[in-house]
Each structure stands twice: as structure tokens, then as C-alpha cells.
Amino acid sequence: MHLAPVKVVVGKVSAVGVGAEFSVWLSEGKLYSAGLPQYGQLGHGTDGSYNAADSSVKIVFQPQYTPKLITALAEKDVTRLACGQNHSVAVASDGGVWTWGFGGYGRLGHRVQQDEYKPRLVETLTGRLVVPPDAIVAAGQTSSFCSIVGGQLFAWGKLKVSGDNLMYPTPYLELAGWDIRSLACGSTTFAVAATYGAEKSTITWGHSNGYCELGYGPGGKKSSANPDKCPSLEGVNTYQVAMGFGHSLFLVDPDHPKVGELPVWDVAAEDAAAPANGATSKSGKAAAAPAGKRKAAGAASAGARKRK
């Protein structure tokens, strides 16, 4: 365990994906992974399991401590990467979409609920369905997304708490016609930065974990079965979205008038606003007299991670 950032051995990294207990790095078209190999989520052809007991059965998994090249894609020029909780999606320059890891709920798109220990080509996204090198890709707890030439988004896996699984890539018609700039998945929630003609929208949906992470506001709905706009960011140019188990982040144009009206989450301001009755602030210092301030844009809610 490191309590401070440590530089990894992989150089010239252009993208990083992080799952529940593993990480993947994209460097000069090649993928490297490290962490827990369970379900084959590292893509090295094994789940790293072995029996650690002499007189009984005690299955454990040998971690990969340092980044290791995913040799199954060593001959490919990988351009896009996304990691879900226990699976990954990669796009190569030749248009191939590859998935590996935990196969439950059809999240790998191979028509079977089977774990894949190394990258496997998603056959549905071949032939007439051309995937561009700069495709939009995302992976959630039980789902995967990828766009094709022309912008149509495809989805597979379990997208809702109830209902059937999509065992192979299927057009996601709820966002048909939208030009998607960024897409992110939480555990059961999703976020998109997109435009439709002159419209600029930040769109979220899914089953909330109870932390208002969809960003509909204090009086807004907590969950949404279908994609819906975040009112406070409507018309704002959102560059990138990110979602965790119970929080969301939106990288936006700071010069838009709406942005100046949004609150800033500032530890110093929270310390100053804490009751002056001897209570301890978040920073560990004695609380000061109430105060407050508002500056630029931010949208987030706290949560914890759970695994499925």
C-alpha cells in the first residue's frame, strides 16, 4: 500500500482504466495490466488461482504486482480503453473491439455468460458495423458501450436493475441522433456529455445508489430509467463526465454564466462554516466561526464502492 502517488514503470501512457482491484495502462498502442487476476480480468490468459492449503481447499489469487504486457493484443494498435468493475473493453485501430474478464450478464458481448481470460474479439461489431479508432467506449459494473462510424451507440450487458440482459451489442436508441463527446458508467448509473444540433446537454440516467449522483437537483428525481438532462448544466459545454459508485463529476466550460451560480466544494470553506462550539473540522483543526463562499463550477456527491 502506498499513501502517496508512486510512478509506475509504464511510460508514455495515453490512457488508464481502473476496475475494482485492477488497473490497465495504454502506452503507444499496447496494453499493460496489474492487480487481481480473478475472472481473467488482467487479460493474461489465467485467473491466477491456486490452492493455498495443504489439507483442504483454500483458493486464492496471485496478484500481478507490476504492469505486464497483454500479449494477446501485442500485435494490435490499441486506441481506446475502458474498464468496468471486473472486465475491460478495448478498441484497435483496425476496428476490432475486444473484451475480457468477468462474463456475467453478457457484459463481454459474446452471447454467453462466460469469463474470458484473455481479450476476445466481439464478433457482432464486425463486418458492416465499422468501429472507428476514436470510438466512444465505456464499461460499468455489468455493462459495456461502444459507438460505431456515424455515431450510433451500442450497448450490452445488464443496463437496468430489472429486465433482460443484452447478451451482444445492441443499438442504444435512447441516445440516437446525439453527438456523444464523453460517456461514463457508475455501478448502475450512466452519464453522457453530448450535443444535438445547437443543444449542449449533460445527460444522466440509471438506478441511483441514494447519493443524488444523477445531478437532477435537490428537488429532482433520484433515479431515471431513461436518459434525462441535468437542468443546472443545460446549455453548458461539458467536456468530460465521470461516474463512481455514488458520485459524479462533470468537466465544464468555466466561462458559462450558469457555472458561476454553482457551489464549490472547498474543504477550507467547510472548515470555516463548521459550528464554533469546539467541534473538529474535516481537516482535524478546531472549527472556526461560520463563513462561506461560492466560486466556480462543481457537481459531486459522496459514496462508497461495492462489488458485484
Coordinates of C-alpha atoms in Angstrom, one line a residue, residues 45-234:
G45 CA -4.8 -16.0 -20.1
T46 CA -5.3 -17.1 -16.4
D47 CA -7.2 -16.1 -13.3
G48 CA -4.1 -16.7 -11.2
S49 CA -5.9 -19.0 -8.8
Y50 CA -4.1 -21.7 -6.7
N51 CA -4.8 -23.8 -3.6
A52 CA -3.1 -22.2 -0.6
A53 CA -3.9 -25.0 1.9
D54 CA -2.2 -28.4 2.1
S55 CA -5.0 -30.4 3.7
S56 CA -8.1 -28.5 2.5
V57 CA -9.3 -26.3 -0.3
K58 CA -8.5 -22.6 0.0
I59 CA -8.5 -20.9 -3.4
V60 CA -6.6 -17.6 -3.5
F61 CA -5.5 -15.5 -6.4
Q62 CA -1.9 -14.5 -7.1
P63 CA -1.7 -10.7 -7.7
Q64 CA 0.2 -9.2 -10.6
Y65 CA 2.3 -6.7 -8.7
T66 CA 3.7 -4.7 -11.7
P67 CA 2.2 -3.8 -15.0
K68 CA 2.5 -6.7 -17.5
L69 CA 2.0 -6.6 -21.3
I70 CA -1.3 -8.1 -22.5
T71 CA 0.3 -10.3 -25.2
A72 CA -3.0 -11.2 -26.9
L73 CA -3.1 -7.7 -28.2
A74 CA 0.6 -7.1 -28.7
E75 CA 0.2 -7.1 -32.5
K76 CA -2.6 -4.7 -32.4
D77 CA -2.6 -0.9 -32.2
V78 CA -5.0 -0.2 -29.4
T79 CA -6.6 3.2 -29.5
R80 CA -9.3 3.1 -26.8
L81 CA -9.7 1.5 -23.4
A82 CA -12.4 1.2 -20.7
C83 CA -12.5 -0.8 -17.6
G84 CA -15.6 -1.9 -15.7
Q85 CA -15.6 -3.4 -12.2
N86 CA -14.3 -6.8 -13.4
H87 CA -14.0 -6.5 -17.1
S88 CA -12.4 -4.4 -19.9
V89 CA -13.1 -3.2 -23.4
A90 CA -10.5 -2.2 -25.9
V91 CA -10.7 -0.8 -29.5
A92 CA -7.9 -1.3 -32.0
S93 CA -7.0 0.8 -35.0
D94 CA -8.3 -1.9 -37.4
G95 CA -11.8 -1.5 -35.9
G96 CA -11.8 -4.6 -33.7
V97 CA -13.5 -4.4 -30.3
W98 CA -12.0 -6.7 -27.7
T99 CA -13.4 -7.7 -24.3
W100 CA -12.2 -9.9 -21.4
G101 CA -12.8 -10.6 -17.7
F102 CA -16.0 -11.4 -15.9
G103 CA -18.7 -12.6 -18.3
G104 CA -21.7 -12.4 -16.1
Y105 CA -24.9 -10.7 -17.5
G106 CA -23.4 -10.7 -21.0
R107 CA -21.2 -7.7 -20.4
L108 CA -18.5 -9.1 -22.7
G109 CA -20.9 -9.2 -25.7
H110 CA -20.1 -12.8 -26.7
R111 CA -23.6 -14.2 -26.4
V112 CA -22.6 -16.4 -23.4
Q113 CA -22.1 -15.7 -19.7
Q114 CA -18.5 -16.9 -19.7
D115 CA -15.4 -15.4 -18.3
E116 CA -12.7 -14.6 -20.8
Y117 CA -9.1 -14.9 -19.5
K118 CA -7.6 -13.0 -22.5
P119 CA -9.0 -10.5 -25.0
R120 CA -11.7 -11.9 -27.3
L121 CA -13.0 -10.2 -30.4
V122 CA -16.6 -9.1 -30.2
E123 CA -18.0 -10.6 -33.4
T124 CA -21.2 -8.6 -33.5
L125 CA -19.2 -5.4 -34.1
T126 CA -17.5 -6.5 -37.3
G127 CA -18.5 -6.6 -41.0
R128 CA -21.0 -3.9 -41.8
L129 CA -20.7 -2.4 -38.3
V130 CA -17.5 -0.4 -38.5
V131 CA -16.0 0.8 -35.3
P132 CA -13.7 3.9 -35.7
P133 CA -10.3 4.1 -33.9
D134 CA -11.7 7.1 -31.8
A135 CA -14.9 5.3 -30.8
I136 CA -16.6 6.2 -27.6
V137 CA -16.2 3.3 -25.2
A138 CA -17.3 2.8 -21.6
A139 CA -17.7 -0.1 -19.1
G140 CA -19.7 -0.2 -15.9
Q141 CA -20.4 -2.8 -13.2
T142 CA -22.4 -5.1 -15.5
S143 CA -22.5 -3.2 -18.9
S144 CA -20.4 -2.1 -21.8
F145 CA -20.8 0.6 -24.5
C146 CA -19.2 1.4 -27.9
S147 CA -20.0 3.7 -30.8
I148 CA -19.7 2.9 -34.5
V149 CA -19.0 5.0 -37.5
G150 CA -21.8 7.5 -37.8
G151 CA -22.1 7.9 -34.0
Q152 CA -24.7 5.2 -33.2
L153 CA -24.1 3.9 -29.7
F154 CA -24.2 0.2 -29.0
A155 CA -24.7 -1.3 -25.5
W156 CA -24.6 -4.8 -24.0
G157 CA -24.8 -6.5 -20.6
K158 CA -27.2 -5.6 -17.8
L159 CA -28.2 -1.9 -18.1
K160 CA -31.0 -1.8 -15.6
V161 CA -31.6 -3.3 -12.1
S162 CA -34.6 -5.2 -13.6
G163 CA -35.2 -6.6 -17.0
D164 CA -33.4 -8.7 -19.5
N165 CA -29.7 -8.8 -20.2
L166 CA -28.3 -7.8 -23.6
M167 CA -26.0 -10.7 -24.5
Y168 CA -24.5 -9.0 -27.5
P169 CA -24.1 -5.4 -28.7
T170 CA -27.5 -3.8 -29.5
P171 CA -28.2 -0.2 -30.7
Y172 CA -28.9 2.1 -27.7
L173 CA -31.8 4.0 -29.3
E174 CA -32.5 6.3 -26.4
L175 CA -29.5 8.4 -27.5
A176 CA -29.9 8.1 -31.2
G177 CA -29.0 11.3 -33.1
W178 CA -26.9 12.7 -30.2
D179 CA -23.3 13.5 -30.9
I180 CA -21.6 12.0 -27.8
R181 CA -18.4 13.6 -26.6
S182 CA -17.9 11.6 -23.4
L183 CA -19.6 8.6 -21.7
A184 CA -19.1 7.2 -18.3
C185 CA -20.6 4.4 -16.2
G186 CA -21.1 4.0 -12.5
S187 CA -22.3 0.8 -10.9
T188 CA -25.9 1.2 -12.0
T189 CA -25.8 4.8 -13.3
F190 CA -24.6 6.5 -16.5
A191 CA -23.6 9.9 -17.7
V192 CA -23.1 11.5 -21.1
A193 CA -21.8 14.8 -22.5
A194 CA -23.5 15.3 -25.8
T195 CA -24.8 17.8 -28.4
Y196 CA -27.9 17.6 -30.6
G197 CA -27.7 20.3 -33.2
A198 CA -27.3 23.5 -31.2
E199 CA -28.3 21.8 -27.9
K200 CA -25.5 21.2 -25.4
S201 CA -26.5 18.8 -22.7
T202 CA -25.2 16.7 -19.8
I203 CA -27.4 13.6 -19.6
T204 CA -27.6 11.1 -16.8
W205 CA -29.8 8.1 -16.0
G206 CA -29.9 4.8 -14.1
H207 CA -30.7 3.5 -10.6
S208 CA -29.3 5.9 -8.0
N209 CA -27.4 4.5 -5.0
G210 CA -29.1 7.2 -2.9
Y211 CA -26.5 9.9 -3.2
C212 CA -28.2 12.2 -5.8
E213 CA -25.4 11.3 -8.2
L214 CA -27.6 11.9 -11.3
G215 CA -27.4 15.6 -10.6
Y216 CA -31.1 16.5 -11.1
G217 CA -31.0 18.9 -8.1
P218 CA -32.4 18.8 -4.6
G219 CA -36.0 18.7 -5.7
G220 CA -35.3 16.4 -8.7
K221 CA -35.9 12.7 -9.1
K222 CA -33.4 10.3 -7.6
S223 CA -33.4 7.7 -10.3
S224 CA -34.3 7.7 -14.0
A225 CA -35.0 4.7 -16.2
N226 CA -34.2 6.7 -19.3
P227 CA -31.6 9.3 -20.2
D228 CA -32.6 12.8 -19.0
K229 CA -30.9 16.2 -18.9
C230 CA -29.2 17.8 -15.9
P231 CA -31.1 21.1 -15.6
S232 CA -28.3 23.0 -13.9
L233 CA -25.9 22.2 -16.8
E234 CA -28.3 22.6 -19.7

